[in-house]
CSV table of C-alpha atoms and ligand atoms in Angstrom, one decimal:
chain,number,residue,atom,x,y,z
I,29,MET,CA,17.0,17.2,2.0
I,30,ASN,CA,18.3,13.8,0.4
I,31,ASN,CA,16.8,11.0,-2.1
I,32,GLU,CA,16.0,9.2,0.9
I,33,PHE,CA,14.0,11.5,2.9
I,34,ILE,CA,11.4,12.0,-0.2
I,35,ILE,CA,11.5,7.9,-0.7
I,36,THR,CA,10.4,7.5,2.8
I,37,ALA,CA,8.3,10.2,3.1
I,38,ALA,CA,6.2,9.2,-0.3
I,39,ALA,CA,6.2,5.3,0.8
I,40,GLU,CA,4.3,6.7,4.3
I,41,TYR,CA,2.1,8.7,2.2
I,42,VAL,CA,1.0,6.1,0.2
I,43,ASP,CA,0.3,3.9,2.8
I,44,VAL,CA,-1.7,5.9,5.0
I,45,ALA,CA,-3.5,8.4,2.5
I,46,PRO,CA,-7.1,7.5,2.8
I,47,GLU,CA,-7.4,8.4,-1.1
I,48,ASN,CA,-5.1,5.6,-2.1
I,49,ARG,CA,-8.5,3.5,-1.4
I,50,ILE,CA,-11.5,3.4,-3.2
I,51,GLY,CA,-14.2,5.7,-1.5
I,52,ALA,CA,-17.6,3.7,-0.6
I,53,ASP,CA,-19.1,6.9,-1.7
I,54,ILE,CA,-17.8,6.6,-5.5
I,55,ALA,CA,-17.3,2.8,-5.8
I,56,LEU,CA,-18.8,1.3,-8.9
I,57,SER,CA,-19.6,-1.7,-6.7
I,58,PRO,CA,-19.9,-2.0,-3.2
I,59,GLU,CA,-17.3,-4.3,-2.5
I,60,PHE,CA,-14.6,-2.1,-4.1
I,61,ALA,CA,-14.8,-0.1,-1.2
I,62,GLY,CA,-11.4,0.3,0.6
I,63,ILE,CA,-9.8,-1.6,-1.9
I,64,ARG,CA,-5.6,0.0,-2.3
I,65,ILE,CA,-5.0,1.3,-6.0
I,66,PHE,CA,-1.2,1.7,-5.6
I,67,ASP,CA,1.3,-0.4,-3.9
I,68,ARG,CA,4.8,2.3,-2.8
I,69,PRO,CA,6.3,4.0,-5.8
I,70,ILE,CA,9.6,3.7,-6.7
I,71,PHE,CA,12.1,6.7,-7.6
I,72,GLY,CA,14.5,8.0,-10.1
I,73,PHE,CA,16.5,11.2,-9.7
I,74,ALA,CA,18.2,13.5,-12.5
I,75,SER,CA,20.3,16.6,-12.6
I,76,ALA,CA,18.2,19.5,-14.1
I,77,MET,CA,21.3,20.1,-16.4
I,78,ASP,CA,21.4,16.4,-17.8
I,79,PRO,CA,21.7,17.2,-21.7
I,80,MET,CA,19.3,14.5,-22.3
I,81,PHE,CA,16.5,16.7,-21.3
I,82,GLU,CA,17.7,19.1,-24.2
I,83,ASP,CA,17.5,16.2,-26.2
I,84,LEU,CA,13.9,15.5,-25.8
I,85,ARG,CA,13.0,18.3,-28.1
I,86,ARG,CA,14.3,16.0,-31.2
I,87,PRO,CA,11.1,15.6,-33.2
I,88,GLU,CA,11.6,11.6,-32.9
I,89,ALA,CA,11.3,12.5,-29.1
I,90,VAL,CA,8.6,14.9,-27.5
I,91,GLY,CA,9.5,17.8,-30.3
I,92,ASP,CA,10.4,21.3,-29.6
I,93,CYS,CA,7.4,22.3,-27.6
I,94,PHE,CA,9.1,20.2,-24.7
I,95,MET,CA,10.2,22.7,-21.8
I,96,PRO,CA,13.3,21.5,-20.1
I,97,PRO,CA,13.4,21.6,-16.2
I,98,ASN,CA,14.9,25.1,-16.1
I,99,GLU,CA,12.5,26.7,-18.2
I,100,TRP,CA,9.9,25.5,-15.5
I,101,LEU,CA,11.9,26.9,-12.6
I,102,ASP,CA,14.7,29.2,-12.4
I,103,GLY,CA,17.5,27.7,-10.5
I,104,ALA,CA,16.2,24.3,-11.0
I,105,LYS,CA,18.7,21.5,-10.0
I,106,SER,CA,17.2,18.3,-9.9
I,107,VAL,CA,14.4,16.6,-11.3
I,108,ILE,CA,12.6,14.1,-9.2
I,109,SER,CA,10.6,11.3,-11.2
I,110,PHE,CA,8.3,8.4,-9.6
I,111,PHE,CA,6.5,5.5,-10.9
I,112,LEU,CA,3.0,4.2,-8.8
I,113,PRO,CA,2.8,0.5,-9.7
I,114,PHE,CA,-0.9,-0.5,-9.1
I,115,THR,CA,-1.8,-3.1,-7.0
I,116,GLU,CA,-2.3,-6.9,-7.8
I,117,GLU,CA,-5.9,-6.5,-7.2
I,118,ILE,CA,-6.5,-3.8,-9.8
I,119,LYS,CA,-4.1,-5.4,-12.5
I,120,ARG,CA,-5.9,-8.9,-11.9
I,121,SER,CA,-9.3,-7.5,-12.7
I,122,ASN,CA,-8.4,-5.7,-15.9
I,123,ALA,CA,-6.6,-9.4,-17.1
I,124,LEU,CA,-10.3,-11.2,-16.8
I,125,ASP,CA,-11.4,-9.6,-20.2
I,126,PHE,CA,-9.7,-8.0,-23.1
I,127,SER,CA,-12.2,-6.2,-24.7
I,128,GLU,CA,-13.7,-3.7,-21.9
I,129,PRO,CA,-11.5,-2.1,-18.8
I,130,SER,CA,-12.6,-3.6,-15.6
I,131,ALA,CA,-14.2,-1.3,-13.3
I,132,LEU,CA,-11.4,-1.7,-10.8
I,133,TRP,CA,-9.1,-0.3,-14.0
I,134,LEU,CA,-11.4,2.8,-14.4
I,135,HIS,CA,-11.2,3.5,-10.7
I,136,GLY,CA,-7.2,3.1,-10.9
I,137,ARG,CA,-6.9,5.3,-14.2
I,138,ILE,CA,-9.0,8.3,-12.3
I,139,GLU,CA,-9.2,8.0,-8.8
I,140,GLY,CA,-5.7,6.7,-8.8
I,141,HIS,CA,-4.5,9.8,-11.2
I,142,ALA,CA,-6.1,11.9,-8.6
I,143,PHE,CA,-4.2,10.5,-5.7
I,144,LEU,CA,-1.2,10.9,-8.0
I,145,ASN,CA,-1.6,14.5,-8.4
I,146,ASN,CA,-1.6,14.7,-4.3
I,147,LEU,CA,1.4,12.8,-4.1
I,148,THR,CA,3.5,15.2,-6.2
I,149,LEU,CA,1.9,18.0,-4.4
I,150,PHE,CA,2.9,16.4,-1.5
I,151,ILE,CA,6.4,15.9,-2.3
I,152,ALA,CA,6.5,19.5,-3.7
I,153,GLU,CA,5.4,20.6,-0.4
I,154,LYS,CA,7.9,18.7,1.6
I,155,LEU,CA,10.6,20.3,0.0
I,156,ARG,CA,9.0,24.0,0.2
I,157,ASP,CA,9.1,23.3,3.7
I,158,THR,CA,12.6,22.5,3.9
I,159,GLY,CA,13.5,26.0,1.7
I,160,PHE,CA,13.4,24.7,-1.8
I,161,GLU,CA,11.3,25.6,-4.6
I,162,ALA,CA,9.3,22.9,-6.3
I,163,VAL,CA,7.2,23.0,-9.4
I,164,VAL,CA,5.0,20.2,-10.8
I,165,PRO,CA,4.8,20.7,-14.2
I,166,SER,CA,1.8,18.5,-15.1
I,167,LEU,CA,-0.1,20.6,-12.7
I,168,ASP,CA,1.2,23.9,-13.7
I,169,LYS,CA,-0.7,26.7,-15.5
I,170,ARG,CA,1.9,26.3,-18.1
I,171,PHE,CA,1.1,22.9,-19.0
I,172,LYS,CA,-0.2,22.0,-22.2
I,173,MET,CA,-0.9,19.2,-24.6
I,174,PHE,CA,-1.0,19.4,-28.4
I,175,ARG,CA,-2.6,17.4,-31.2
I,176,ASN,CA,-0.8,17.5,-34.9
I,177,TYR,CA,2.0,19.7,-33.4
I,178,ASN,CA,4.7,19.7,-36.0
I,179,GLY,CA,3.8,16.3,-37.7
I,180,LEU,CA,3.7,14.9,-34.1
I,181,GLU,CA,0.1,13.4,-33.7
I,182,PHE,CA,0.1,13.6,-29.6
I,183,THR,CA,2.7,15.8,-27.7
I,184,SER,CA,2.9,18.1,-24.7
I,185,ARG,CA,5.4,20.4,-23.0
I,186,TRP,CA,6.2,18.0,-20.5
I,187,SER,CA,6.2,14.0,-20.9
I,188,GLU,CA,6.1,12.0,-17.6
I,189,ARG,CA,7.6,8.9,-19.3
I,190,HIS,CA,10.1,10.4,-21.0
I,191,VAL,CA,11.3,11.9,-17.9
I,192,ALA,CA,11.2,8.7,-16.1
I,193,TYR,CA,13.5,7.4,-18.9
I,194,VAL,CA,15.8,10.2,-18.2
I,195,CYS,CA,15.7,9.7,-14.5
I,196,GLY,CA,17.0,6.1,-14.9
I,197,LEU,CA,13.2,4.3,-14.2
I,198,GLY,CA,13.1,2.4,-16.7
I,199,THR,CA,13.0,1.8,-21.1
I,200,PHE,CA,10.1,2.0,-23.5
I,201,GLY,CA,8.4,-1.0,-24.5
I,202,LEU,CA,6.6,-1.6,-28.0
I,203,SER,CA,3.4,-0.1,-26.3
I,204,LYS,CA,5.1,3.0,-25.4
I,205,GLY,CA,4.5,2.2,-21.9
I,206,LEU,CA,7.8,2.6,-19.6
I,207,ILE,CA,9.0,-1.0,-18.1
I,208,THR,CA,10.3,-0.1,-14.6
I,209,GLU,CA,11.6,-2.6,-12.1
I,210,LYS,CA,8.3,-2.8,-10.9
I,211,GLY,CA,6.7,-3.5,-14.1
I,212,ILE,CA,4.9,-1.4,-16.6
I,213,ALA,CA,1.0,-1.3,-14.9
I,214,GLY,CA,1.1,2.1,-13.0
I,215,ARG,CA,1.3,5.6,-13.3
I,216,PHE,CA,4.3,8.3,-13.5
I,217,GLY,CA,4.9,11.6,-11.8
I,218,SER,CA,7.5,14.1,-11.6
I,219,VAL,CA,8.5,17.2,-9.6
I,220,ILE,CA,11.6,19.9,-10.6
I,221,THR,CA,13.5,21.5,-7.7
I,222,THR,CA,16.0,23.7,-6.4
I,223,ALA,CA,17.3,21.0,-3.9
I,224,ALA,CA,20.5,19.4,-5.4
I,225,LEU,CA,19.8,15.4,-5.3
I,226,GLU,CA,22.0,12.7,-6.1
I,227,PRO,CA,21.3,11.5,-9.9
I,228,THR,CA,20.1,7.9,-10.0
I,229,GLY,CA,22.1,7.0,-13.2
I,230,ARG,CA,20.8,5.2,-16.1
I,231,LYS,CA,21.3,1.4,-16.1
I,232,TYR,CA,20.6,1.4,-19.9
I,233,THR,CA,21.6,3.0,-23.1
I,234,GLY,CA,19.1,2.1,-25.5
I,235,ILE,CA,15.5,3.7,-25.6
I,236,TYR,CA,13.7,0.1,-26.2
I,237,GLU,CA,16.5,-2.1,-24.1
I,238,TYR,CA,13.9,-3.8,-21.5
I,239,CYS,CA,11.2,-4.7,-24.0
I,240,THR,CA,11.8,-8.4,-25.4
I,241,MET,CA,9.7,-7.8,-28.5
I,242,CYS,CA,7.5,-10.9,-27.1
I,243,GLY,CA,4.0,-9.3,-28.7
I,244,SER,CA,2.0,-10.4,-25.8
I,245,CYS,CA,1.1,-6.3,-25.9
I,246,VAL,CA,0.1,-6.9,-29.9
I,247,HIS,CA,-2.1,-9.8,-28.9
I,248,ASN,CA,-3.9,-8.1,-25.7
I,249,CYS,CA,-4.8,-4.9,-27.7
I,250,PRO,CA,-8.9,-4.9,-28.3
I,251,VAL,CA,-8.3,-2.8,-31.5
I,252,GLY,CA,-5.2,-3.7,-33.0
I,253,ALA,CA,-3.0,-0.5,-32.3
I,254,ILE,CA,0.1,-2.2,-31.6
I,255,CYS,CA,2.6,-4.0,-34.2
I,256,LEU,CA,5.7,-5.5,-33.9
I,257,GLU,CA,6.7,-4.4,-37.2
I,258,THR,CA,5.0,-0.6,-37.2
I,259,GLY,CA,4.8,0.1,-33.3
I,260,LYS,CA,1.9,1.9,-31.9
I,261,ASP,CA,-0.9,3.5,-33.6
I,262,HIS,CA,-1.3,6.3,-31.2
I,263,LYS,CA,-4.6,7.5,-32.8
I,264,LYS,CA,-6.3,4.1,-32.8
I,265,CYS,CA,-5.6,3.9,-29.0
I,266,SER,CA,-7.0,7.1,-28.5
I,267,ASP,CA,-10.1,6.6,-30.6
I,268,PHE,CA,-10.7,3.5,-28.2
I,269,LEU,CA,-10.0,5.5,-25.3
I,270,ASP,CA,-12.8,8.1,-26.7
I,271,ILE,CA,-15.3,5.4,-27.1
I,272,THR,CA,-14.7,4.2,-23.4
I,273,VAL,CA,-15.4,7.9,-22.0
I,274,GLU,CA,-18.6,7.6,-24.1
I,275,LYS,CA,-19.5,4.3,-22.1
I,276,TYR,CA,-17.9,5.0,-18.8
I,277,ARG,CA,-18.0,8.7,-18.2
I,278,PRO,CA,-16.4,10.4,-15.8
I,279,ARG,CA,-14.2,7.7,-16.3
I,280,TYR,CA,-12.4,6.0,-19.2
I,281,GLY,CA,-9.4,3.4,-19.6
I,282,CYS,CA,-8.0,0.3,-21.3
I,283,GLY,CA,-4.4,-0.7,-20.2
I,284,LYS,CA,-4.7,-4.0,-21.7
I,285,CYS,CA,-1.2,-3.8,-23.0
I,286,GLN,CA,-0.2,-3.6,-19.4
I,287,VAL,CA,-1.7,-6.8,-17.9
I,288,LYS,CA,-1.1,-10.4,-18.6
I,289,VAL,CA,2.1,-9.6,-20.4
I,290,PRO,CA,5.6,-10.5,-19.1
I,291,CYS,CA,6.6,-6.6,-18.3
I,292,GLN,CA,3.5,-6.6,-16.3
I,293,ASN,CA,5.2,-6.8,-12.9
I,294,GLY,CA,8.9,-6.3,-13.5
I,295,ILE,CA,11.7,-6.2,-16.5
I,296,PRO,CA,11.0,-9.3,-18.5
I,297,LYS,CA,14.1,-12.2,-19.2
I,298,LYS,CA,15.4,-11.8,-22.6
K,10,SF4,S1,4.6,-7.3,-23.7
K,10,SF4,FE1,6.5,-7.9,-24.7
K,10,SF4,S2,6.4,-6.6,-26.6
K,10,SF4,FE2,5.0,-5.5,-25.4
K,10,SF4,S3,5.8,-3.9,-24.1
K,10,SF4,FE3,6.1,-5.8,-22.9
K,10,SF4,S4,7.8,-6.9,-23.5
K,10,SF4,FE4,7.6,-5.3,-25.1
K,11,SF4,S1,-4.4,1.1,-24.1
K,11,SF4,FE1,-5.6,-0.1,-24.9
K,11,SF4,S2,-6.2,0.4,-27.0
K,11,SF4,FE2,-4.2,1.3,-26.2
K,11,SF4,S3,-2.8,0.3,-27.0
K,11,SF4,FE3,-3.2,-0.1,-25.0
K,11,SF4,S4,-4.0,-2.3,-25.0
K,11,SF4,FE4,-4.5,-1.1,-27.4
């Protein structure tokens, strides 16, 4: 088992899996049927013993509810993190109007998340097939999200974006998304395994290194949840998402801070 095997298997899966396309039976409009949700993923790998996982327990990171890899899986050796970028079609649709999520973005957020879960399970299965153990923290029964935990408004036992940062996938933006080589508009997933994989390493030292503080995401946010001086107001963002649930149930979403911004498709130039 090596990194390349996982990257190749995942790329093939993303290209052919029918769930990576909007099904005619659930499409919010007939012309959406068959539209692809995600492009091929990019990957980051870290040693499960990387001291930065322990650092995530600091209150200014995820908090002490964060469970490092070896608490999820005895004998954990590696963490595999991936970023699935939304296709241009999904991103373009959400940049046409900055007050409501586009229908395609709603599909990307909900059906896209279901597909992401399938991809993590597919990777875990590939690892098990070759004799290794694997755990998907976000789908594990121990996974838990917290509100107002020890002074933190929102936190959880495993944070995909923080884990992606440790695995070398990118750095945070002002909007609190993670800016990767394939941009900020997409979704993250991860798997912990007993397979010893080659760590990617981090090309950065600061948590906001890739963000230019250009303010485009501030301008795009329909509820003023992002501010150049004070950062992101997670409560304002979450309250807006709650409104979209009421309107578009069972779907929801926004993502205006991820489209029509210099970090949409890559690391912005300083
Ligand atoms: S839009 Fe500009 S300020 Fe906002 S996260 Fe991207 S680079 Fe940073
Ligand atoms: S997801 Fe929407 S509401 Fe939340 S910060 Fe981004 S633009 Fe604002």
